[in-house]
Coordinates of C-alpha atoms and ligand atoms in Angstrom, one line a residue:
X1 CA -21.4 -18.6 -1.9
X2 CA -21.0 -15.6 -4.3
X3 CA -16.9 -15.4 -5.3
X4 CA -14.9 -13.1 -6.6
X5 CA -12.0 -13.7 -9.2
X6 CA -9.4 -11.3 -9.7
X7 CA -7.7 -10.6 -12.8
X8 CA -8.4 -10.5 -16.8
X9 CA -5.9 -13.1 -18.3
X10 CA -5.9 -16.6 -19.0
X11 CA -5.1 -17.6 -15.9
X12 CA -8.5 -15.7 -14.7
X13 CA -10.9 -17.4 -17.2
X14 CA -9.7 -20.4 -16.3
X15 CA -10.1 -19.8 -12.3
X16 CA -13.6 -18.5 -13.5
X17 CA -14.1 -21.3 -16.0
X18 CA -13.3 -23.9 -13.2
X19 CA -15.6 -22.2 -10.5
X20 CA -18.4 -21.7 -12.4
X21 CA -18.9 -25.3 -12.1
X22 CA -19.2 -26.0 -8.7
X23 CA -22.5 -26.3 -7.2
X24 CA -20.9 -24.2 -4.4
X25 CA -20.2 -21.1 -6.3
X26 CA -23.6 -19.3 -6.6
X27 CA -22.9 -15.8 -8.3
X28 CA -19.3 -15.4 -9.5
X29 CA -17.9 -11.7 -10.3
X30 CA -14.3 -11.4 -12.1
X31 CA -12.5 -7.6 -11.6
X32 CA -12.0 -6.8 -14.2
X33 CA -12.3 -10.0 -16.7
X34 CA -12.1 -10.4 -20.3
X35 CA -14.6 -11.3 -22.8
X36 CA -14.5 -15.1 -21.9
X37 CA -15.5 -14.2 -18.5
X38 CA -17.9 -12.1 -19.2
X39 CA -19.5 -15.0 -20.8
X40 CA -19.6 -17.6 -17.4
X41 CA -19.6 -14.2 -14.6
X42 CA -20.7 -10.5 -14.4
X43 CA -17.5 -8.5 -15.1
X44 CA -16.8 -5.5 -13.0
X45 CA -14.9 -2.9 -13.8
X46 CA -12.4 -2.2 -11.1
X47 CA -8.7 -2.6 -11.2
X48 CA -7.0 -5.4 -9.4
X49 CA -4.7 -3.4 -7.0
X50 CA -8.2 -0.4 -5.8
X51 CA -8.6 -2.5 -2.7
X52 CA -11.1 0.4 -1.1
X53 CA -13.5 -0.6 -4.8
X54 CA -13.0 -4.1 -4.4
X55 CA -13.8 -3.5 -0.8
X56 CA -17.1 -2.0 -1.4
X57 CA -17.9 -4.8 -4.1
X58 CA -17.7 -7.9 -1.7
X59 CA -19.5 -6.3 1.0
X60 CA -22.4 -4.9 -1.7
X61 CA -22.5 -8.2 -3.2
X62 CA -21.9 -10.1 0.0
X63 CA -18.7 -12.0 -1.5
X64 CA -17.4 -14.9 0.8
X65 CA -14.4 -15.5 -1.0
X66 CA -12.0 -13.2 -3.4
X67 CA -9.6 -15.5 -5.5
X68 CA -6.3 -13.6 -6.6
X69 CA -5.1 -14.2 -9.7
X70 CA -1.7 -12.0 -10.5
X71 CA 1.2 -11.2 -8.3
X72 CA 0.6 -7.4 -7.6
X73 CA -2.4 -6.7 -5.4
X74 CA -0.4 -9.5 -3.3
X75 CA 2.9 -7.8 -3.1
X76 CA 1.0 -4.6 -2.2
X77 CA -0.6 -6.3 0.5
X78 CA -4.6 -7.3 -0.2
X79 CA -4.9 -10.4 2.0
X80 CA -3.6 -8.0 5.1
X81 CA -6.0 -5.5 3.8
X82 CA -8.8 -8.1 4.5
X83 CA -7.6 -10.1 7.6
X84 CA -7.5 -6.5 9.1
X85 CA -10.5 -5.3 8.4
X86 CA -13.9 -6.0 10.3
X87 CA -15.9 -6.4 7.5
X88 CA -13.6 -8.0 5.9
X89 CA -11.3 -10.5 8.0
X90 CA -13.9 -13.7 7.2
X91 CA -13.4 -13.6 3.4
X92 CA -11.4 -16.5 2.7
X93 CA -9.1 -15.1 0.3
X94 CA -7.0 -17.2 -2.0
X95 CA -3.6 -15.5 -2.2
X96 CA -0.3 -15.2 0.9
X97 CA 0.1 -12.1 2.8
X98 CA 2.8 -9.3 1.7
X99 CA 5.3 -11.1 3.7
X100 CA 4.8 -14.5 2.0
X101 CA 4.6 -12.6 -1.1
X102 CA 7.7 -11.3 -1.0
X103 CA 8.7 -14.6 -2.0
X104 CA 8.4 -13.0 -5.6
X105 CA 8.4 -9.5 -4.7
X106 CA 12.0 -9.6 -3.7
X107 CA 14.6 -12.3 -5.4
X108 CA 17.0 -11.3 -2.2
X109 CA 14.5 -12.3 0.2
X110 CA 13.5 -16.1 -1.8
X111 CA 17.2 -16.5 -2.1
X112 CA 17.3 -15.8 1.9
X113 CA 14.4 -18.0 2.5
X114 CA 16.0 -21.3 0.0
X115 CA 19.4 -20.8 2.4
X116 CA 17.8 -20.6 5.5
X117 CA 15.9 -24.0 4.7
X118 CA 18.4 -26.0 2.7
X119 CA 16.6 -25.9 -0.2
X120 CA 18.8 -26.4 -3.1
X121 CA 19.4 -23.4 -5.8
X122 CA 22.2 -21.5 -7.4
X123 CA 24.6 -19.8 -4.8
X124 CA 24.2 -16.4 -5.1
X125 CA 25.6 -12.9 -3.6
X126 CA 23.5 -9.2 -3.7
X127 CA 24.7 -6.0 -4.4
X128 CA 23.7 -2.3 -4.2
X129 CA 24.6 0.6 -5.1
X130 CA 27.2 1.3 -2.5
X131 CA 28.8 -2.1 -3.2
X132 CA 28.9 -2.0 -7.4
X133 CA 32.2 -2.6 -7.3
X134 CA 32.2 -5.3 -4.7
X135 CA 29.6 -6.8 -7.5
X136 CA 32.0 -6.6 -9.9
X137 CA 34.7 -8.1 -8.4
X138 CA 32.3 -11.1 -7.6
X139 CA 31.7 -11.2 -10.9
X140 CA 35.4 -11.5 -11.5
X141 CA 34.8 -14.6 -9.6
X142 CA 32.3 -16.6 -11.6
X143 CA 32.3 -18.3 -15.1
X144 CA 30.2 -17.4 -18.4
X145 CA 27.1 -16.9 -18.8
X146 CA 26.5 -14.3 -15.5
X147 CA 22.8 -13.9 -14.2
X148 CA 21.8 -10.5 -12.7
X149 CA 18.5 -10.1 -11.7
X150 CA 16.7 -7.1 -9.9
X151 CA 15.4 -7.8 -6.7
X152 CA 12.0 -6.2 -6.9
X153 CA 8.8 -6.6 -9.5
X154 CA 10.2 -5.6 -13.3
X155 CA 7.5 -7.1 -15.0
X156 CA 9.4 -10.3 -16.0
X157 CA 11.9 -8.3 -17.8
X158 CA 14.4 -7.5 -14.9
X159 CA 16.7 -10.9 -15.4
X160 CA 19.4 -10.7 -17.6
X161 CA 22.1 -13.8 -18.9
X162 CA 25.1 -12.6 -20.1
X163 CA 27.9 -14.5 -21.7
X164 CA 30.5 -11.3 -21.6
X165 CA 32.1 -10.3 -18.7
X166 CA 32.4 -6.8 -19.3
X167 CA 28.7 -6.2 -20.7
X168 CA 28.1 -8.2 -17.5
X169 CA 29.9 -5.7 -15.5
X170 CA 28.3 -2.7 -17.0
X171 CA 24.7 -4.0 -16.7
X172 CA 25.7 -4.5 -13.2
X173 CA 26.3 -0.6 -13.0
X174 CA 23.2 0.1 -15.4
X175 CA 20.8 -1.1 -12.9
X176 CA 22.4 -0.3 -9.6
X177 CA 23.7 3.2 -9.9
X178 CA 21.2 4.0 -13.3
X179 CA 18.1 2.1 -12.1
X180 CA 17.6 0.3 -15.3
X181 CA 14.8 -0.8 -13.7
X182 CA 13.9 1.8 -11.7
X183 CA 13.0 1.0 -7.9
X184 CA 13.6 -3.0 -8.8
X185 CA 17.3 -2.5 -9.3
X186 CA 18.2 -0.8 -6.3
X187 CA 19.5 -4.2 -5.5
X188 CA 20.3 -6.6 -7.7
X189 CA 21.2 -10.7 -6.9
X190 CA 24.2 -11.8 -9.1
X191 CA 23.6 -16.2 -9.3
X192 CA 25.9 -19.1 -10.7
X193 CA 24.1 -20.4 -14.0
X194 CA 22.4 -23.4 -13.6
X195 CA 22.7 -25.5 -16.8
X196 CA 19.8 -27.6 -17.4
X197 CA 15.9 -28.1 -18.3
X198 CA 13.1 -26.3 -16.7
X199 CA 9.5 -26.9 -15.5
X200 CA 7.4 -26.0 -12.8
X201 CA 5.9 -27.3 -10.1
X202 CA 2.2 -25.9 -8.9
X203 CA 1.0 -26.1 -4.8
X204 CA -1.9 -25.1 -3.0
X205 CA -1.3 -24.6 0.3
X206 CA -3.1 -23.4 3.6
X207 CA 0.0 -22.4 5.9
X208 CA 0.4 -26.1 7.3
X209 CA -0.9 -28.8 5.2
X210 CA -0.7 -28.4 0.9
X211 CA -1.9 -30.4 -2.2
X212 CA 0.5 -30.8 -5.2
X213 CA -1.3 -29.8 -8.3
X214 CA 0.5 -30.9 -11.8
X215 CA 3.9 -30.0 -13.3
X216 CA 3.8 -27.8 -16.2
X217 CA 6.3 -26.8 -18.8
X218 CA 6.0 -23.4 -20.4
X219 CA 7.7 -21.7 -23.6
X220 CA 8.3 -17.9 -22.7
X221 CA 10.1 -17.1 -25.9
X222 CA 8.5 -15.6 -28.9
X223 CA 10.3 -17.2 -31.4
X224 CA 10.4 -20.8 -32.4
X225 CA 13.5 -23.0 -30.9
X226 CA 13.1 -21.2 -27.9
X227 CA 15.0 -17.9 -29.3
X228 CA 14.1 -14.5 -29.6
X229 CA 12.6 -12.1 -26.6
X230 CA 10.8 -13.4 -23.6
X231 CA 7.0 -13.1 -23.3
X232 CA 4.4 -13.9 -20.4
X233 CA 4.1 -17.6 -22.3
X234 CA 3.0 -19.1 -25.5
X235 CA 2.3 -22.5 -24.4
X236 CA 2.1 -24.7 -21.5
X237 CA 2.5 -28.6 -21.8
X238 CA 1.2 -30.9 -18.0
X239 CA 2.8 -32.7 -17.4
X240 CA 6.1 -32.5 -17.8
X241 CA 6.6 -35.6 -20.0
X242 CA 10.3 -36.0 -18.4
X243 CA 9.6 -35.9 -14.7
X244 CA 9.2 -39.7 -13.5
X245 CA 8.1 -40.6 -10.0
X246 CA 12.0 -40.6 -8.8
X247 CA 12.2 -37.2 -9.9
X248 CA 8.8 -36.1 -8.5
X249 CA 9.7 -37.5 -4.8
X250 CA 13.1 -35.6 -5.1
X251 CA 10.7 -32.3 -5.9
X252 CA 8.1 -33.2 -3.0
X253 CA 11.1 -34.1 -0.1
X254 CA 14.0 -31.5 -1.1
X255 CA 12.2 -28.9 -2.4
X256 CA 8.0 -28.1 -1.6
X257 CA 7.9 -30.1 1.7
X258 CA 10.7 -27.7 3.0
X259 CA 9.1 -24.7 1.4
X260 CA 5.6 -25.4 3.5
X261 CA 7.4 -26.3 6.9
X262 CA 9.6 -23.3 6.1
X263 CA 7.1 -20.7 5.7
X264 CA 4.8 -22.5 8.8
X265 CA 8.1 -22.2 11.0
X266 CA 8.1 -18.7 10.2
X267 CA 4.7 -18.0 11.1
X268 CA 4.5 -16.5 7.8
X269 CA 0.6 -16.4 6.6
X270 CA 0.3 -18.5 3.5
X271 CA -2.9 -19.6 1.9
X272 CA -2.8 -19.7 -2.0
X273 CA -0.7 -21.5 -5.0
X274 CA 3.2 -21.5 -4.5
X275 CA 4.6 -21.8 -8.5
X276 CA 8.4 -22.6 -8.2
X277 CA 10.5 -22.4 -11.2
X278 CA 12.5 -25.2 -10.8
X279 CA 15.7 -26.8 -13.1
X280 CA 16.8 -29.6 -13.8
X281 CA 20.5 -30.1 -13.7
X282 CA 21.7 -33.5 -13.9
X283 CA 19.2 -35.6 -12.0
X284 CA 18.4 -32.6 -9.6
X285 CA 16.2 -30.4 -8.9
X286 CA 17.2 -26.6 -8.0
X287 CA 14.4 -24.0 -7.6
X288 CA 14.9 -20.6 -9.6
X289 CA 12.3 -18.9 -8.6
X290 CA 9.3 -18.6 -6.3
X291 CA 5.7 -16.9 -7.3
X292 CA 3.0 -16.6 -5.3
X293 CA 0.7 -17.0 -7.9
X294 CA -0.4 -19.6 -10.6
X295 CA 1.2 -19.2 -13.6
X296 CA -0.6 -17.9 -16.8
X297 CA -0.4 -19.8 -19.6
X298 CA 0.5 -22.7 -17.4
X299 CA -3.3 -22.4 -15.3
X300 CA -5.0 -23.2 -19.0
X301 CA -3.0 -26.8 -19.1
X302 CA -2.7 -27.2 -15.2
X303 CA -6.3 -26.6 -13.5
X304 CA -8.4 -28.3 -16.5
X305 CA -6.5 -31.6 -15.6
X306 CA -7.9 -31.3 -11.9
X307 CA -11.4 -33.0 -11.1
X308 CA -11.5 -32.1 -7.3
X309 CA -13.8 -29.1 -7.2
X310 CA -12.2 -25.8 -7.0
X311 CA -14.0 -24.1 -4.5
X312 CA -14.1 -27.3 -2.2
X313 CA -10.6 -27.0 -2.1
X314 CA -10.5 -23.2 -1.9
X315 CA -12.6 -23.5 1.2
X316 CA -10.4 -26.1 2.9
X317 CA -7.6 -23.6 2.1
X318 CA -9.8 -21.2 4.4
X319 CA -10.1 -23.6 7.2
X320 CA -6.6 -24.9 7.2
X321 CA -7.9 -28.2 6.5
X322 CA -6.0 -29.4 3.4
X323 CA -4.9 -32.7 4.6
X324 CA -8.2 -33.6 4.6
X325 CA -8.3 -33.5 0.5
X326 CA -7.2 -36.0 -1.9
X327 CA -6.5 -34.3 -5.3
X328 CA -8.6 -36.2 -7.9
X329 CA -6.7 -35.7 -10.9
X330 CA -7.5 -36.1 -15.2
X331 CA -4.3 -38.8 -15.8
X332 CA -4.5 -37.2 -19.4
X333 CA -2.1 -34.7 -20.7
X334 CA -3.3 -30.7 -21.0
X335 CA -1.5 -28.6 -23.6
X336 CA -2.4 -25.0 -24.1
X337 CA -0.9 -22.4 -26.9
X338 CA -1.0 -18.8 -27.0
X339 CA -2.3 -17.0 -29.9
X340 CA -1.0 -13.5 -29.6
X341 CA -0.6 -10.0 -31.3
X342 CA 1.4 -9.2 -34.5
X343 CA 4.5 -7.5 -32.6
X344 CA 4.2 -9.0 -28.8
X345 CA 5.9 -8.6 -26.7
X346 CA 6.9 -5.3 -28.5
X347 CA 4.4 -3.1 -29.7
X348 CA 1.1 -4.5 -31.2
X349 CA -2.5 -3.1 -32.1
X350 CA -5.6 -3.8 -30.1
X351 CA -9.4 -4.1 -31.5
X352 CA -9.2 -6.8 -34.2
X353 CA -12.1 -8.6 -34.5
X354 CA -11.6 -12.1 -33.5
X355 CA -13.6 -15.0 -35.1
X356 CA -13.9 -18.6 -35.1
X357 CA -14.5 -19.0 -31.6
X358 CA -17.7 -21.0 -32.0
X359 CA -16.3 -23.6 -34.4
X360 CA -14.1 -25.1 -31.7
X361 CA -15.2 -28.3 -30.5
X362 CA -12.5 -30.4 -29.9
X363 CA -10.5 -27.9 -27.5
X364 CA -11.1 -25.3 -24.4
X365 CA -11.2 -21.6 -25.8
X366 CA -9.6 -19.4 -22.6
X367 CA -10.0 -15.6 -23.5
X368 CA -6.7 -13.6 -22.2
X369 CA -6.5 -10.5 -24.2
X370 CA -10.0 -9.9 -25.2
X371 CA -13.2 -7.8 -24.6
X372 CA -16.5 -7.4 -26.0
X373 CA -16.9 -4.9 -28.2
X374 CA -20.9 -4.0 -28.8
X375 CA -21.5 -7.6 -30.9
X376 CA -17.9 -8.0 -31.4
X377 CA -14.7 -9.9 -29.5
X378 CA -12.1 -7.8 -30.4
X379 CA -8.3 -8.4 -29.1
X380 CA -7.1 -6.5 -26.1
X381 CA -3.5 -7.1 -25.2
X382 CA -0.3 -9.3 -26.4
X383 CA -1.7 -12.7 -25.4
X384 CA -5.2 -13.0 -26.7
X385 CA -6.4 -16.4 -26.7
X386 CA -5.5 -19.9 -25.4
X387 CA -6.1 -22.8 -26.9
X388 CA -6.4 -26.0 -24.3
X389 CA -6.8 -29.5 -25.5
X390 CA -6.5 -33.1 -23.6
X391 CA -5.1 -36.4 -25.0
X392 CA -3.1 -39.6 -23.7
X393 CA -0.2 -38.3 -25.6
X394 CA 0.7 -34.9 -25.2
X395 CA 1.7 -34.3 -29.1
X396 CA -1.8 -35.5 -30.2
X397 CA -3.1 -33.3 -27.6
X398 CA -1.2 -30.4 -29.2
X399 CA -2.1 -31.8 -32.5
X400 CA -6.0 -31.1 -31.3
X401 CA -5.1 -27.6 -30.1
X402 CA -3.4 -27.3 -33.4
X403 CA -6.0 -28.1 -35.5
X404 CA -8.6 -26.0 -33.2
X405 CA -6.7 -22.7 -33.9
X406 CA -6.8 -23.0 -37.6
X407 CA -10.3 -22.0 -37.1
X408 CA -9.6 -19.0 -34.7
X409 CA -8.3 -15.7 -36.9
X410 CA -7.3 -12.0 -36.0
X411 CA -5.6 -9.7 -38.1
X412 CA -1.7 -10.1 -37.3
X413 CA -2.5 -13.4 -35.2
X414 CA 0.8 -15.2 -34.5
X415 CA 1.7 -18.6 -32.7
X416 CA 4.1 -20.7 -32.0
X417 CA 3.8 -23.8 -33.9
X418 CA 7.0 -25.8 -31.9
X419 CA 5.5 -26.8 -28.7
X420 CA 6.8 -29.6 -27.0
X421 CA 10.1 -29.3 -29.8
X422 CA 12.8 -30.0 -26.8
X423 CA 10.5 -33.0 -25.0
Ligands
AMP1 P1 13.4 -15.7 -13.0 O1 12.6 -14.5 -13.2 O2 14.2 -15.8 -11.8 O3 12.5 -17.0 -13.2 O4 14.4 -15.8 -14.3 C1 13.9 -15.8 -15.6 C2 14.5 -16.8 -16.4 O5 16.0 -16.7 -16.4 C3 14.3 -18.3 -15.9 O6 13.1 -18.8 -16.4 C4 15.5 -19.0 -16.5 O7 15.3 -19.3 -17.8 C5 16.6 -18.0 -16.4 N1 17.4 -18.1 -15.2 C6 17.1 -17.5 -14.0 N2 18.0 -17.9 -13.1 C7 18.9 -18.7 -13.7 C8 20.1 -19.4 -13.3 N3 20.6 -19.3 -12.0 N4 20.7 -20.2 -14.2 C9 20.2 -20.3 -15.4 N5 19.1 -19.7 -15.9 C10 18.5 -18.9 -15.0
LIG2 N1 4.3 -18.2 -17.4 C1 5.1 -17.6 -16.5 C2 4.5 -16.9 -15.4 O1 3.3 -16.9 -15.2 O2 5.2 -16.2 -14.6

């Protein structure tokens, strides 16, 4: 079967990385890739939300299924844009409609969904414009620190933990009556802080039946200590050296076995990963936050450790027959880290040369920010280049990944080298 991939990160050269290998996957196209993938599929350059170009790819290539790597072209509706359309509707497509999207398209409507189920999570209240100072007052109500966060898509940028009341209070304002996040912060969910450690938990699901893939821990902060702004990721450790089988059962029973019934109940169409942020507080866990995606750089640590092949399990996502899988896992630990650009996640330059590539042997090279450039892989974006490695002991499998990057070298190149610091 020929398969589309869609996306150019991480996350995509890894989808690509994993497909490539199964004898089921005959040609595989990534819209629009990096340089890794260009190296295991035939990049095509078309963006990831020009569903009338990705349209008229799959039927000229005769593309059985399309595999959806970021969060966008899912909010904006591409599974309904196939299931609707003629030629389209037997694509399997690997990714929830726009209603079971807005499971991360709109923080208000997850919250909704985590009440209406019983799943457990901060208590929360949301506020719009008209009701600022009803927000305020509920502020008035809550203890340091106070988390706002903008309903709608803001880039991963559009949550904000403040320990003041007052800067609380005018942030509140900023982004209800001054947008501070444009069209994201017409509403905004204020939530009690939840004190604890976090990790994520990774399922594939068909709408009825769904496979638990491993836990991952990532560090989104640039600096090392966990301090300084928050990025896409610099590093992803699976699994998550802390969660014992106790812990895991309380994660399957309280938290992804009501998500599945929930969204089934609802009729809502579902078939793709469901990431949930999760915390730890005490001996609980509380979910912060749904996407309806895999996360990226937690894919490079997460999908390397499963054996079952990708596609087989893509398809049985297709058919609604996941309870007919068992997921063959790697028992070893996966780390990945990030190499990015001097100055991410603020301003940084594009098109240095990147070398060293070759030389790795003891680790998985997984292109994010990259293209080819004549001869040349140059960098293309903040994240450029992930570095996965596999060992019994998740610090000698960051050792390995480590080692492997001391080979790799961009002008500006910058990592952090304090993974796994808090574990
Ligand atoms: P979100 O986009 O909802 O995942 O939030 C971004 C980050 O803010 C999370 O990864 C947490 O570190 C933090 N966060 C979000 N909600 C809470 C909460 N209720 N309590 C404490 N930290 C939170
Ligand atoms: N690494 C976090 C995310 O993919 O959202």
């Amino acid at each position: 079967m020929n398969i589309l991939v869609l996306g150019s990160g991480g996350r995509e050269h890894t989808f690509a990385y994993k497909i490539a290998q199964s004898e089921l996957c005959d040609t595989l196209f990534v819209a629009p890739g990096n340089a890794g993938t260009a190296a295991i599929a035939t990049n095509v350059s078309i963006g990831v939300t020009d569903f009338s170009a990705i349209k008229e790819l799959v039927l000229k290539e005769n593309i059985k299924m399309v595999v959806v790597g970021p969060e966008d072209p899912l909010v904006q509706g591409i599974s309904d844009f196939f299931a609707s359309d003629d030629q389209l509707k037997d694509v399997i497509v690997i990714g929830p409609s726009k209603e079971g999207a807005q499971l991360e398209g709109s923080k208000e409507y997850a919250k909704e969904f985590l009440f209406r189920h019983h799943i457990p999570t901060a208590a929360y209240q949301s506020f719009t414009a008209e009701t600022v100072d009803q927000g305020k007052q509920f502020l008035e109500t809550l203890t340091a620190p106070y988390v706002l966060k903008a309903d709608g898509l803001a880039a991963g940028k559009g949550v904000l933990i403040l320990q003041d009341i007052e800067e609380a209070k005018n942030e509140l304002e900023n982004m209800l009556t001054n947008k501070k996040f444009g069209a994201a912060s017409e509403k905004v969910v204020i939530e009690e802080f939840l004190d604890g450690i976090e990790l994520s938990v990774f399922v594939l699901t068909d709408g009825k039946n769904y496979v638990t893939l491993p836990t991952a821990k990532d560090y989104k902060r640039i600096g090392e200590g966990d301090t300084g702004l928050n990025t896409g990721g610099m590093g992803a450790i699976s699994p998550v050296p802390f969660v014992d089988d106790i812990f895991m059962g309380k994660i399957e029973n309280q938290i992804i076995k009501p998500t599945v019934d929930g969204l089934a109940k609802e009729n809502i169409d579902y078939k793709g990963f469901i990431f949930i942020g999760l915390i730890k507080v005490g001996d609980d866990p509380k979910v912060i936050e749904y996407n309806v995606r895999m996360g990226d750089p937690e894919t490079e640590a997460v999908l390397p450790r499963v054996k079952t092949d990708l596609v087989q399990l893509f398809q049985h996502v297709g058919s609604q027959s996941l309870d007919e899988v068992t997921l063959q896992l790697d028992e070893r630990s996966a780390t990945t880290i990030m190499t990015v650009s001097g100055g991410y996640p603020e301003a940084y330059e594009k098109g240095k040369e990147i070398t060293g590539i070759n030389s790795i042997s003891e680790s998985i090279v997984f292109h994010a920010g990259t293209k080819l450039n004549e001869d040349k892989i140059v960098t293309n974006g903040g994240r450029v280049i992930a570095v996965t490695s596999f060992d019994q002991d998740f610090r000698k499998a960051l050792k390995k990944s480590y080692q492997s990057i001391e080979k790799l070298h961009f002008d500006k190149m910058y990592y952090r080298k304090d993974l796994g610091f808090d574990l």
